[in-house]
Amino acid sequence: MKVIKIGGGCLKDKQTIGQILELIVTRGRGNIIVVSALSGITDLLIDSIPKALADEEEIAGIISRLKSRHLLVARHLLHDSQTVQKYGRELARQLAELERYFYGLNFTREITARMRDVICSYGERFSAALLAFALRCRGLQAAYRLPHKIGLITDGKFGDATVKMRLTSQNLQHHLAPLLQNGMILFIPGFFGVSEEGTITTFGRGGSDYSAAVVAAAMDAENLEVWKDVAGFMSADPAIIPEAQMIPRISYDEAAELSYFGAKILHPRTVEPLRRRKLQIAIKNTLDPDAPGSLITAQRILAKTVIKSVGHQTDIGILKIHASGVGARPGILAEVAVCLAATGINIKSVVTSQTCISLLLSHRDLDAAQDALQTLTPRPYRKLEKVAGVALISIVGEGLARRKGIAARCFAAVEACGVNVEMISFGPSRVALYFLVRIGDLQKAVTAIHSAFFSRPRCLI
Ligand code: ASP
Ligand code: MG
């Protein structure tokens, strides 16, 4: 038995969803399928939260948009009117629940993390039901089970929950194993689980990949297949480097690093549940399903180029905390980290020296982080400084930290194209080096590094 994850990017409209259904018919029997919400639905839910809070009148419109988007697809994909009606009733039931949450939000005048998570979880509930109905009317045995009904148990942390694996494995085995007889296709909505106290908690944006990895590990699946509308991990973003190559094999660590700071192929935590069992992840391109795609395995393969990929990210900003003797003052990092965590701000990375702590944050969190740190008393720092307009470049590959000359080759390429390096982090990961450049220099720098590693003959250094 495999676990297949279907991403929202493959579930755009009636045509793309129709193609996915054909693939499931030929490749899905007897497997578990973890689904994302239809493309754009999670964004719609998130955007609806402040609207519903501000004005009760908005709620009917939000519900009707969700209804028509799903019914439009259903009318195209469900072949008989009876099934359309049945699905319509199921959707209406789900929408009635969601509507109550929106009214509750408006009534209590408060957006809590709890409310946000439960509301966001509906996108996956809608898509799982829709796909299960669509397969049933193609004569296949299909069903869907909700994570909170089958005991996919989390630590209860809103927006960034972690699964309690042992408990979840027991629960999932108990609920799902008996259903998987006779080629049954079982859908599970991704993106969320439930705490032991019964509270819905999500795994953060893109978290259905993590859900799928959890289900694969819990059910001791043969492997995890992630169906996407891209070929796999690439040696660089093809939008910048048209000749970028697909990477056939990649290790857990390489995949995790690239997911943090490069290609948005997988949720960065997807490999966590799979490591112990050494389960493989196969990235499958739904537009070319017979292509081999990238395989993510426990094996560490050293490439001839050492570097497998040059990744980049533009959603980045630096908050510099100037303070003297940072390295000699116990507790300052903890104080900063606790303060930001309480404001719901994620620290992507930290680089410190004796006089400065540089926090890498999402660009949109810079102002809020500065405001939050200004409330600390007594002030543990001398000055705060925001740096915007930067981009992060990462080079990733097994052997990077052990092989001589890799960093030198990378920075020589950057230097040769006249780009200044703003900040470097090298060492924490065995397989990744990352640094910042001005955003206007990004394309030039990525191009130079990619050709330094991947097209030696054309390389100028
Ligand atoms: N639907 C959620 C999101 O868009 C989770 C996922 O797609 O993995 O973030
Ligand atoms: Mg999604």
Tab-separated table of C-alpha atoms and ligand atoms in Angstrom:
chain	number	residue	atom	x	y	z
A	1	MET	CA	0.000	0.000	0.000
A	2	LYS	CA	1.206	3.466	-0.937
A	3	VAL	CA	0.269	6.848	0.397
A	4	ILE	CA	-0.298	9.386	-2.358
A	5	LYS	CA	-0.383	13.094	-1.682
A	6	ILE	CA	-2.225	15.292	-4.152
A	7	GLY	CA	-1.323	18.966	-4.000
A	8	GLY	CA	-3.680	21.891	-4.450
A	9	GLY	CA	-1.717	22.962	-7.536
A	10	CYS	CA	-3.082	19.828	-9.297
A	11	LEU	CA	-6.639	20.635	-8.247
A	12	LYS	CA	-7.254	23.868	-10.086
A	13	ASP	CA	-10.393	23.480	-12.145
A	14	LYS	CA	-12.696	20.887	-13.661
A	15	GLN	CA	-10.192	19.943	-16.384
A	16	THR	CA	-7.168	19.429	-14.142
A	17	ILE	CA	-9.239	17.661	-11.505
A	18	GLY	CA	-10.691	15.431	-14.226
A	19	GLN	CA	-7.162	14.430	-15.274
A	20	ILE	CA	-6.220	13.691	-11.670
A	21	LEU	CA	-9.264	11.447	-11.338
A	22	GLU	CA	-8.156	9.469	-14.391
A	23	LEU	CA	-4.763	8.989	-12.775
A	24	ILE	CA	-6.350	7.857	-9.533
A	25	VAL	CA	-8.508	5.353	-11.416
A	26	THR	CA	-5.408	3.731	-12.919
A	27	ARG	CA	-2.961	4.131	-10.038
A	28	GLY	CA	-4.905	4.755	-6.873
A	29	ARG	CA	-6.668	1.493	-5.988
A	30	GLY	CA	-5.904	0.054	-2.586
A	31	ASN	CA	-3.994	3.157	-1.572
A	32	ILE	CA	-4.500	6.050	0.793
A	33	ILE	CA	-4.706	9.493	-0.760
A	34	VAL	CA	-4.011	12.588	1.299
A	35	VAL	CA	-5.408	15.686	-0.399
A	36	SER	CA	-4.884	19.421	-0.256
A	37	ALA	CA	-7.688	21.892	-0.687
A	38	LEU	CA	-8.573	22.931	-4.235
A	39	SER	CA	-6.158	25.569	-5.468
A	40	GLY	CA	-6.848	28.950	-3.857
A	41	ILE	CA	-9.388	27.713	-1.310
A	42	THR	CA	-7.118	27.960	1.753
A	43	ASP	CA	-6.234	31.535	0.738
A	44	LEU	CA	-9.918	32.275	0.342
A	45	LEU	CA	-10.645	30.906	3.829
A	46	ILE	CA	-7.792	32.890	5.378
A	47	ASP	CA	-8.858	36.107	3.647
A	48	SER	CA	-12.443	35.551	4.733
A	49	ILE	CA	-11.603	35.560	8.440
A	50	PRO	CA	-11.122	39.324	8.895
A	51	LYS	CA	-14.011	40.008	6.513
A	52	ALA	CA	-16.393	37.860	8.551
A	53	LEU	CA	-15.181	39.537	11.707
A	54	ALA	CA	-15.752	43.016	10.347
A	55	ASP	CA	-19.142	42.500	8.790
A	56	GLU	CA	-21.735	39.773	9.352
A	57	GLU	CA	-23.213	40.514	5.935
A	58	GLU	CA	-20.059	39.165	4.276
A	59	ILE	CA	-20.579	35.641	5.570
A	60	ALA	CA	-23.332	34.604	3.159
A	61	GLY	CA	-21.163	35.693	0.226
A	62	ILE	CA	-18.168	33.723	1.486
A	63	ILE	CA	-20.228	30.572	1.894
A	64	SER	CA	-21.817	30.945	-1.508
A	65	ARG	CA	-18.412	31.423	-3.192
A	66	LEU	CA	-17.151	28.210	-1.595
A	67	LYS	CA	-20.319	26.413	-2.583
A	68	SER	CA	-20.303	27.468	-6.214
A	69	ARG	CA	-16.581	26.742	-6.679
A	70	HIS	CA	-17.028	23.138	-5.483
A	71	LEU	CA	-20.400	22.540	-7.114
A	72	LEU	CA	-19.109	23.744	-10.467
A	73	VAL	CA	-16.430	21.046	-10.363
A	74	ALA	CA	-18.886	18.469	-9.019
A	75	ARG	CA	-21.395	19.050	-11.841
A	76	HIS	CA	-18.664	18.402	-14.353
A	77	LEU	CA	-17.149	15.363	-12.642
A	78	LEU	CA	-20.067	13.528	-11.086
A	79	HIS	CA	-21.781	11.720	-13.900
A	80	ASP	CA	-25.278	11.241	-12.552
A	81	SER	CA	-27.588	13.792	-11.023
A	82	GLN	CA	-28.274	11.570	-8.021
A	83	THR	CA	-24.616	11.662	-6.992
A	84	VAL	CA	-24.503	15.416	-7.596
A	85	GLN	CA	-27.427	15.752	-5.216
A	86	LYS	CA	-25.828	13.488	-2.637
A	87	TYR	CA	-22.579	15.407	-2.838
A	88	GLY	CA	-24.530	18.676	-2.648
A	89	ARG	CA	-26.058	17.522	0.639
A	90	GLU	CA	-22.646	16.592	2.023
A	91	LEU	CA	-21.189	19.941	0.959
A	92	ALA	CA	-24.157	21.788	2.468
A	93	ARG	CA	-23.574	19.991	5.770
A	94	GLN	CA	-19.899	20.959	5.765
A	95	LEU	CA	-20.696	24.544	4.794
A	96	ALA	CA	-23.301	24.825	7.560
A	97	GLU	CA	-20.630	23.915	10.120
A	98	LEU	CA	-18.184	26.402	8.683
A	99	GLU	CA	-20.816	29.106	8.563
A	100	ARG	CA	-21.404	28.679	12.283
A	101	TYR	CA	-17.708	29.286	12.926
A	102	PHE	CA	-17.815	32.471	10.865
A	103	TYR	CA	-20.822	33.739	12.794
A	104	GLY	CA	-19.113	32.786	16.050
A	105	LEU	CA	-16.123	34.831	15.000
A	106	ASN	CA	-18.288	37.802	14.241
A	107	PHE	CA	-20.223	37.427	17.488
A	108	THR	CA	-17.196	37.109	19.755
A	109	ARG	CA	-15.320	39.890	17.881
A	110	GLU	CA	-12.106	37.984	18.200
A	111	ILE	CA	-9.846	36.019	15.848
A	112	THR	CA	-8.200	33.348	17.943
A	113	ALA	CA	-5.547	30.931	16.705
A	114	ARG	CA	-7.999	28.149	17.509
A	115	MET	CA	-10.698	29.648	15.312
A	116	ARG	CA	-8.258	30.349	12.504
A	117	ASP	CA	-7.081	26.731	12.442
A	118	VAL	CA	-10.524	25.190	12.445
A	119	ILE	CA	-11.766	27.505	9.695
A	120	CYS	CA	-8.695	26.838	7.520
A	121	SER	CA	-9.184	23.097	7.859
A	122	TYR	CA	-12.385	23.119	5.789
A	123	GLY	CA	-10.690	23.409	2.386
A	124	GLU	CA	-9.280	19.890	2.694
A	125	ARG	CA	-12.564	18.510	4.009
A	126	PHE	CA	-14.344	19.808	0.891
A	127	SER	CA	-11.784	18.414	-1.560
A	128	ALA	CA	-11.591	14.970	0.086
A	129	ALA	CA	-15.378	14.577	-0.072
A	130	LEU	CA	-15.517	15.785	-3.669
A	131	LEU	CA	-12.867	13.343	-4.908
A	132	ALA	CA	-14.369	10.400	-3.030
A	133	PHE	CA	-17.796	11.072	-4.573
A	134	ALA	CA	-16.270	11.491	-8.034
A	135	LEU	CA	-14.588	8.092	-7.839
A	136	ARG	CA	-17.642	6.366	-6.488
A	137	CYS	CA	-19.656	7.405	-9.471
A	138	ARG	CA	-16.923	5.901	-11.666
A	139	GLY	CA	-17.749	2.580	-10.009
A	140	LEU	CA	-14.775	2.487	-7.660
A	141	GLN	CA	-14.845	1.905	-3.964
A	142	ALA	CA	-13.852	5.163	-2.352
A	143	ALA	CA	-14.395	6.815	0.998
A	144	TYR	CA	-12.964	9.626	3.057
A	145	ARG	CA	-12.091	9.795	6.735
A	146	LEU	CA	-11.514	12.959	8.718
A	147	PRO	CA	-8.221	13.250	10.663
A	148	HIS	CA	-10.011	14.042	13.928
A	149	LYS	CA	-12.266	11.005	13.566
A	150	ILE	CA	-9.405	8.573	13.013
A	151	GLY	CA	-7.122	9.913	15.725
A	152	LEU	CA	-4.435	11.846	13.864
A	153	ILE	CA	-3.223	13.342	17.127
A	154	THR	CA	-1.160	16.539	17.428
A	155	ASP	CA	0.595	18.408	20.208
A	156	GLY	CA	-2.101	21.102	19.985
A	157	LYS	CA	0.132	23.907	18.719
A	158	PHE	CA	-1.990	26.099	16.455
A	159	GLY	CA	-0.652	26.809	12.987
A	160	ASP	CA	2.454	24.675	13.468
A	161	ALA	CA	1.386	21.442	15.105
A	162	THR	CA	3.512	18.303	15.393
A	163	VAL	CA	2.004	14.831	15.311
A	164	LYS	CA	2.283	12.443	18.241
A	165	MET	CA	3.481	9.556	16.154
A	166	ARG	CA	3.066	6.567	18.428
A	167	LEU	CA	-0.502	7.338	19.358
A	168	THR	CA	-1.382	8.291	15.793
A	169	SER	CA	0.079	5.056	14.407
A	170	GLN	CA	-2.054	2.975	16.746
A	171	ASN	CA	-5.181	4.951	15.918
A	172	LEU	CA	-4.669	4.989	12.170
A	173	GLN	CA	-3.858	1.281	12.011
A	174	HIS	CA	-7.000	0.567	13.969
A	175	HIS	CA	-9.294	2.738	11.839
A	176	LEU	CA	-7.811	2.435	8.367
A	177	ALA	CA	-6.314	-1.039	7.981
A	178	PRO	CA	-9.714	-2.815	7.861
A	179	LEU	CA	-10.979	-0.381	5.213
A	180	LEU	CA	-8.160	-0.934	2.777
A	181	GLN	CA	-9.404	-4.289	1.556
A	182	ASN	CA	-10.660	-4.910	-1.985
A	183	GLY	CA	-8.969	-2.010	-3.696
A	184	MET	CA	-10.699	0.646	-1.642
A	185	ILE	CA	-9.354	4.176	-2.254
A	186	LEU	CA	-9.277	6.055	0.988
A	187	PHE	CA	-9.051	9.851	1.092
A	188	ILE	CA	-7.800	11.766	4.087
A	189	PRO	CA	-7.876	15.566	4.176
A	190	GLY	CA	-4.357	16.878	4.719
A	191	PHE	CA	-3.180	19.944	6.635
A	192	PHE	CA	-4.637	19.256	10.080
A	193	GLY	CA	-5.025	16.904	12.988
A	194	VAL	CA	-6.583	17.088	16.414
A	195	SER	CA	-5.055	17.560	19.864
A	196	GLU	CA	-5.701	15.081	22.636
A	197	GLU	CA	-8.182	17.608	24.021
A	198	GLY	CA	-10.075	17.486	20.720
A	199	THR	CA	-8.946	20.785	19.193
A	200	ILE	CA	-8.330	21.075	15.439
A	201	THR	CA	-4.736	22.140	14.763
A	202	THR	CA	-3.058	22.749	11.412
A	203	PHE	CA	0.510	22.055	10.318
A	204	GLY	CA	1.119	25.451	8.720
A	205	ARG	CA	0.836	26.459	5.070
A	206	GLY	CA	1.598	23.616	2.706
A	207	GLY	CA	1.207	21.197	5.612
A	208	SER	CA	-0.618	18.466	3.692
A	209	ASP	CA	2.768	17.054	2.685
A	210	TYR	CA	3.556	16.574	6.348
A	211	SER	CA	0.125	14.952	6.894
A	212	ALA	CA	0.847	12.527	4.076
A	213	ALA	CA	4.245	11.640	5.547
A	214	VAL	CA	2.604	11.034	8.913
A	215	VAL	CA	0.006	8.732	7.366
A	216	ALA	CA	2.676	6.867	5.367
A	217	ALA	CA	4.792	6.296	8.478
A	218	ALA	CA	1.807	5.400	10.658
A	219	MET	CA	0.487	2.860	8.146
A	220	ASP	CA	3.918	1.495	7.288
A	221	ALA	CA	3.303	2.233	3.622
A	222	GLU	CA	5.666	1.057	0.858
A	223	ASN	CA	6.450	4.669	0.069
A	224	LEU	CA	4.997	8.134	-0.227
A	225	GLU	CA	4.199	9.528	-3.664
A	226	VAL	CA	3.739	13.268	-3.887
A	227	TRP	CA	1.747	14.240	-6.958
A	228	LYS	CA	2.531	17.725	-8.146
A	229	ASP	CA	2.370	19.794	-11.299
A	230	VAL	CA	6.178	20.052	-11.484
A	231	ALA	CA	8.860	17.574	-12.559
A	232	GLY	CA	10.637	17.349	-9.194
A	233	PHE	CA	13.558	19.016	-7.470
A	234	MET	CA	15.607	21.022	-9.955
A	235	SER	CA	19.196	22.258	-9.986
A	236	ALA	CA	17.735	25.798	-9.878
A	237	ASP	CA	14.424	27.531	-10.419
A	238	PRO	CA	13.711	27.078	-14.159
A	239	ALA	CA	12.138	30.544	-14.185
A	240	ILE	CA	15.655	31.947	-13.684
A	241	ILE	CA	17.742	29.168	-15.242
A	242	PRO	CA	15.899	27.663	-18.228
A	243	GLU	CA	18.530	24.915	-18.585
A	244	ALA	CA	18.107	23.767	-14.954
A	245	GLN	CA	18.213	19.985	-14.637
A	246	MET	CA	15.929	17.676	-12.725
A	247	ILE	CA	17.613	15.967	-9.743
A	248	PRO	CA	16.833	12.242	-9.910
A	249	ARG	CA	17.896	11.364	-6.338
A	250	ILE	CA	18.150	13.532	-3.298
A	251	SER	CA	18.705	12.796	0.393
A	252	TYR	CA	16.352	13.633	3.264
A	253	ASP	CA	18.653	16.414	4.451
A	254	GLU	CA	19.051	17.922	1.016
A	255	ALA	CA	15.294	17.856	0.474
A	256	ALA	CA	14.656	19.445	3.869
A	257	GLU	CA	17.195	22.236	3.299
A	258	LEU	CA	15.870	22.976	-0.179
A	259	SER	CA	12.337	23.043	1.146
A	260	TYR	CA	13.254	25.599	3.788
A	261	PHE	CA	15.225	27.959	1.656
A	262	GLY	CA	14.675	27.083	-1.950
A	263	ALA	CA	12.166	25.294	-4.109
A	264	LYS	CA	8.716	25.077	-2.638
A	265	ILE	CA	8.421	21.453	-3.674
A	266	LEU	CA	7.701	20.020	-0.238
A	267	HIS	CA	6.735	21.246	3.204
A	268	PRO	CA	10.063	21.426	5.065
A	269	ARG	CA	8.941	18.976	7.728
A	270	THR	CA	7.803	16.215	5.375
A	271	VAL	CA	10.872	14.057	5.904
A	272	GLU	CA	10.576	14.065	9.729
A	273	PRO	CA	8.079	11.217	10.146
A	274	LEU	CA	9.747	9.129	7.432
A	275	ARG	CA	13.346	9.134	8.595
A	276	ARG	CA	13.109	6.379	11.170
A	277	ARG	CA	11.395	3.989	8.817
A	278	LYS	CA	13.578	5.068	5.883
A	279	LEU	CA	10.503	5.470	3.670
A	280	GLN	CA	11.127	7.011	0.275
A	281	ILE	CA	9.289	9.968	-1.198
A	282	ALA	CA	8.728	9.944	-4.947
A	283	ILE	CA	7.799	13.244	-6.566
A	284	LYS	CA	5.469	12.497	-9.485
A	285	ASN	CA	4.612	15.007	-12.142
A	286	THR	CA	0.895	14.655	-12.867
A	287	LEU	CA	1.431	16.224	-16.288
A	288	ASP	CA	3.932	13.465	-17.144
A	289	PRO	CA	3.120	10.606	-14.761
A	290	ASP	CA	5.476	8.063	-16.310
A	291	ALA	CA	8.525	10.297	-15.924
A	292	PRO	CA	10.783	9.139	-13.083
A	293	GLY	CA	10.658	12.409	-11.093
A	294	SER	CA	12.815	13.007	-8.006
A	295	LEU	CA	13.271	10.291	-5.422
A	296	ILE	CA	14.028	11.344	-1.862
A	297	THR	CA	15.768	8.641	0.129
A	298	ALA	CA	17.743	8.018	3.310
A	299	GLN	CA	20.819	7.426	1.147
A	300	ARG	CA	23.373	10.221	0.910
A	301	ILE	CA	24.587	10.376	-2.655
A	302	LEU	CA	27.605	12.461	-3.504
A	303	ALA	CA	27.143	14.133	-6.872
A	304	LYS	CA	30.076	14.854	-9.197
A	305	THR	CA	29.224	18.521	-8.902
A	306	VAL	CA	28.798	18.089	-5.095
A	307	ILE	CA	26.156	20.811	-5.276
A	308	LYS	CA	22.804	19.478	-6.415
A	309	SER	CA	20.821	22.672	-6.366
A	310	VAL	CA	21.078	26.427	-6.153
A	311	GLY	CA	17.942	27.593	-4.388
A	312	HIS	CA	16.683	31.034	-3.582
A	313	GLN	CA	14.028	32.811	-1.584
A	314	THR	CA	12.852	36.399	-1.742
A	315	ASP	CA	10.503	36.437	1.244
A	316	ILE	CA	13.278	37.388	3.600
A	317	GLY	CA	14.342	40.350	5.727
A	318	ILE	CA	16.955	40.870	8.429
A	319	LEU	CA	16.320	42.313	11.854
A	320	LYS	CA	19.672	43.244	13.336
A	321	ILE	CA	19.808	43.455	17.102
A	322	HIS	CA	22.884	45.462	18.033
A	323	ALA	CA	24.136	44.706	21.529
A	324	SER	CA	27.592	44.445	22.999
A	325	GLY	CA	29.069	41.171	24.159
A	326	VAL	CA	26.241	39.056	22.754
A	327	GLY	CA	28.274	35.887	23.137
A	328	ALA	CA	28.969	36.555	26.800
A	329	ARG	CA	25.428	37.343	27.886
A	330	PRO	CA	23.380	34.303	28.789
A	331	GLY	CA	19.696	34.388	27.948
A	332	ILE	CA	19.573	37.202	25.394
A	333	LEU	CA	18.712	34.886	22.490
A	334	ALA	CA	16.060	33.163	24.566
A	335	GLU	CA	14.526	36.488	25.535
A	336	VAL	CA	14.312	37.573	21.893
A	337	ALA	CA	13.018	34.204	20.680
A	338	VAL	CA	10.333	33.975	23.384
A	339	CYS	CA	9.177	37.516	22.676
A	340	LEU	CA	8.820	36.862	18.939
A	341	ALA	CA	7.196	33.467	19.425
A	342	ALA	CA	4.579	35.096	21.661
A	343	THR	CA	3.778	37.471	18.785
A	344	GLY	CA	3.442	34.515	16.397
A	345	ILE	CA	6.575	35.417	14.430
A	346	ASN	CA	8.687	32.626	13.021
A	347	ILE	CA	12.464	33.061	13.036
A	348	LYS	CA	13.784	31.493	9.841
A	349	SER	CA	17.396	31.614	10.920
A	350	VAL	CA	19.809	33.356	13.280
A	351	VAL	CA	23.376	34.475	12.695
A	352	THR	CA	25.232	36.018	15.631
A	353	SER	CA	28.491	37.782	16.351
A	354	GLN	CA	29.751	39.459	19.514
A	355	THR	CA	28.090	42.755	18.641
A	356	CYS	CA	24.994	41.745	16.733
A	357	ILE	CA	22.278	39.136	16.436
A	358	SER	CA	20.860	38.960	12.930
A	359	LEU	CA	17.449	37.391	12.679
A	360	LEU	CA	16.225	36.210	9.310
A	361	LEU	CA	12.494	36.697	9.169
A	362	SER	CA	9.753	36.669	6.621
A	363	HIS	CA	9.720	40.083	5.002
A	364	ARG	CA	6.210	40.796	6.190
A	365	ASP	CA	7.172	40.117	9.842
A	366	LEU	CA	9.929	42.757	10.032
A	367	ASP	CA	7.805	45.630	11.395
A	368	ALA	CA	5.875	43.479	13.852
A	369	ALA	CA	9.126	41.944	15.134
A	370	GLN	CA	10.657	45.363	15.674
A	371	ASP	CA	7.537	46.542	17.540
A	372	ALA	CA	7.516	43.416	19.699
A	373	LEU	CA	11.190	43.718	20.679
A	374	GLN	CA	10.701	47.370	21.552
A	375	THR	CA	8.334	46.321	24.325
A	376	LEU	CA	11.089	44.386	26.177
A	377	THR	CA	12.114	46.011	29.455
A	378	PRO	CA	14.867	46.458	30.354
A	379	ARG	CA	16.063	46.606	26.764
A	380	PRO	CA	18.559	43.823	26.182
A	381	TYR	CA	19.991	45.620	23.128
A	382	ARG	CA	21.387	48.977	22.041
A	383	LYS	CA	19.696	49.387	18.681
A	384	LEU	CA	17.394	47.578	16.249
A	385	GLU	CA	17.903	47.798	12.514
A	386	LYS	CA	15.695	46.448	9.732
A	387	VAL	CA	17.230	45.391	6.437
A	388	ALA	CA	14.846	44.829	3.532
A	389	GLY	CA	15.461	44.380	-0.175
A	390	VAL	CA	17.553	41.249	0.243
A	391	ALA	CA	17.233	37.713	-1.133
A	392	LEU	CA	18.596	34.460	0.166
A	393	ILE	CA	20.572	32.040	-1.971
A	394	SER	CA	21.302	28.513	-0.833
A	395	ILE	CA	23.585	25.927	-2.339
A	396	VAL	CA	22.750	22.411	-1.290
A	397	GLY	CA	24.491	19.089	-1.696
A	398	GLU	CA	25.764	16.135	0.321
A	399	GLY	CA	29.489	16.480	0.888
A	400	LEU	CA	29.419	20.269	0.776
A	401	ALA	CA	30.907	20.668	4.234
A	402	ARG	CA	33.602	18.035	3.704
A	403	ARG	CA	34.805	18.880	0.206
A	404	LYS	CA	37.452	21.545	-0.146
A	405	GLY	CA	36.836	24.504	-2.388
A	406	ILE	CA	33.045	24.376	-2.731
A	407	ALA	CA	32.365	27.605	-0.849
A	408	ALA	CA	35.310	29.225	-2.597
A	409	ARG	CA	33.964	28.273	-6.004
A	410	CYS	CA	30.524	29.622	-5.113
A	411	PHE	CA	31.786	32.968	-3.832
A	412	ALA	CA	34.299	33.351	-6.633
A	413	ALA	CA	31.401	33.067	-9.081
A	414	VAL	CA	29.430	35.664	-7.125
A	415	GLU	CA	32.416	37.963	-7.000
A	416	ALA	CA	33.155	37.519	-10.690
A	417	CYS	CA	29.722	38.859	-11.564
A	418	GLY	CA	30.240	41.881	-9.328
A	419	VAL	CA	27.714	40.981	-6.643
A	420	ASN	CA	28.269	41.766	-2.989
A	421	VAL	CA	27.503	39.120	-0.342
A	422	GLU	CA	25.625	40.664	2.580
A	423	MET	CA	25.682	37.824	5.092
A	424	ILE	CA	26.757	34.166	5.178
A	425	SER	CA	25.744	31.130	7.180
A	426	PHE	CA	27.870	28.051	6.698
A	427	GLY	CA	28.326	25.202	9.137
A	428	PRO	CA	25.044	24.523	10.891
A	429	SER	CA	24.007	22.139	8.129
A	430	ARG	CA	26.314	19.535	6.619
A	431	VAL	CA	24.611	19.906	3.285
A	432	ALA	CA	23.728	23.590	2.886
A	433	LEU	CA	25.393	26.956	2.705
A	434	TYR	CA	23.322	30.084	2.435
A	435	PHE	CA	23.921	33.762	2.095
A	436	LEU	CA	22.147	36.993	1.295
A	437	VAL	CA	22.518	39.375	-1.618
A	438	ARG	CA	20.616	42.515	-2.631
A	439	ILE	CA	17.400	41.490	-4.310
A	440	GLY	CA	18.371	43.237	-7.569
A	441	ASP	CA	21.472	41.025	-7.770
A	442	LEU	CA	19.634	37.746	-7.275
A	443	GLN	CA	19.274	36.656	-10.882
A	444	LYS	CA	22.872	37.519	-11.734
A	445	ALA	CA	24.242	35.651	-8.711
A	446	VAL	CA	22.114	32.500	-9.186
A	447	THR	CA	23.059	32.359	-12.864
A	448	ALA	CA	26.757	32.709	-12.059
A	449	ILE	CA	26.723	30.027	-9.348
A	450	HIS	CA	24.657	27.615	-11.407
A	451	SER	CA	27.021	27.839	-14.330
A	452	ALA	CA	30.050	27.545	-12.027
A	453	PHE	CA	28.816	24.167	-10.796
A	454	PHE	CA	26.762	22.773	-13.656
A	455	SER	CA	28.428	23.931	-16.855
A	456	ARG	CA	32.147	23.845	-16.204
A	457	PRO	CA	33.169	24.464	-19.833
A	458	ARG	CA	31.304	27.771	-19.890
A	459	CYS	CA	32.504	28.658	-16.441
A	460	LEU	CA	34.684	31.735	-16.272
A	461	ILE	CA	36.495	30.893	-13.069
B	1	ASP	N1	-4.236	23.869	1.810
B	1	ASP	C1	-3.148	24.179	2.676
B	1	ASP	C2	-2.348	25.336	2.113
B	1	ASP	O1	-2.650	25.797	1.031
B	1	ASP	C3	-2.301	22.986	2.949
B	1	ASP	C4	-1.668	22.354	1.738
B	1	ASP	O2	-2.077	22.614	0.612
B	1	ASP	O3	-0.744	21.587	1.906
B	1	ASP	O4	-1.437	25.768	2.737
B	2	MG	MG	-2.628	24.191	-0.765
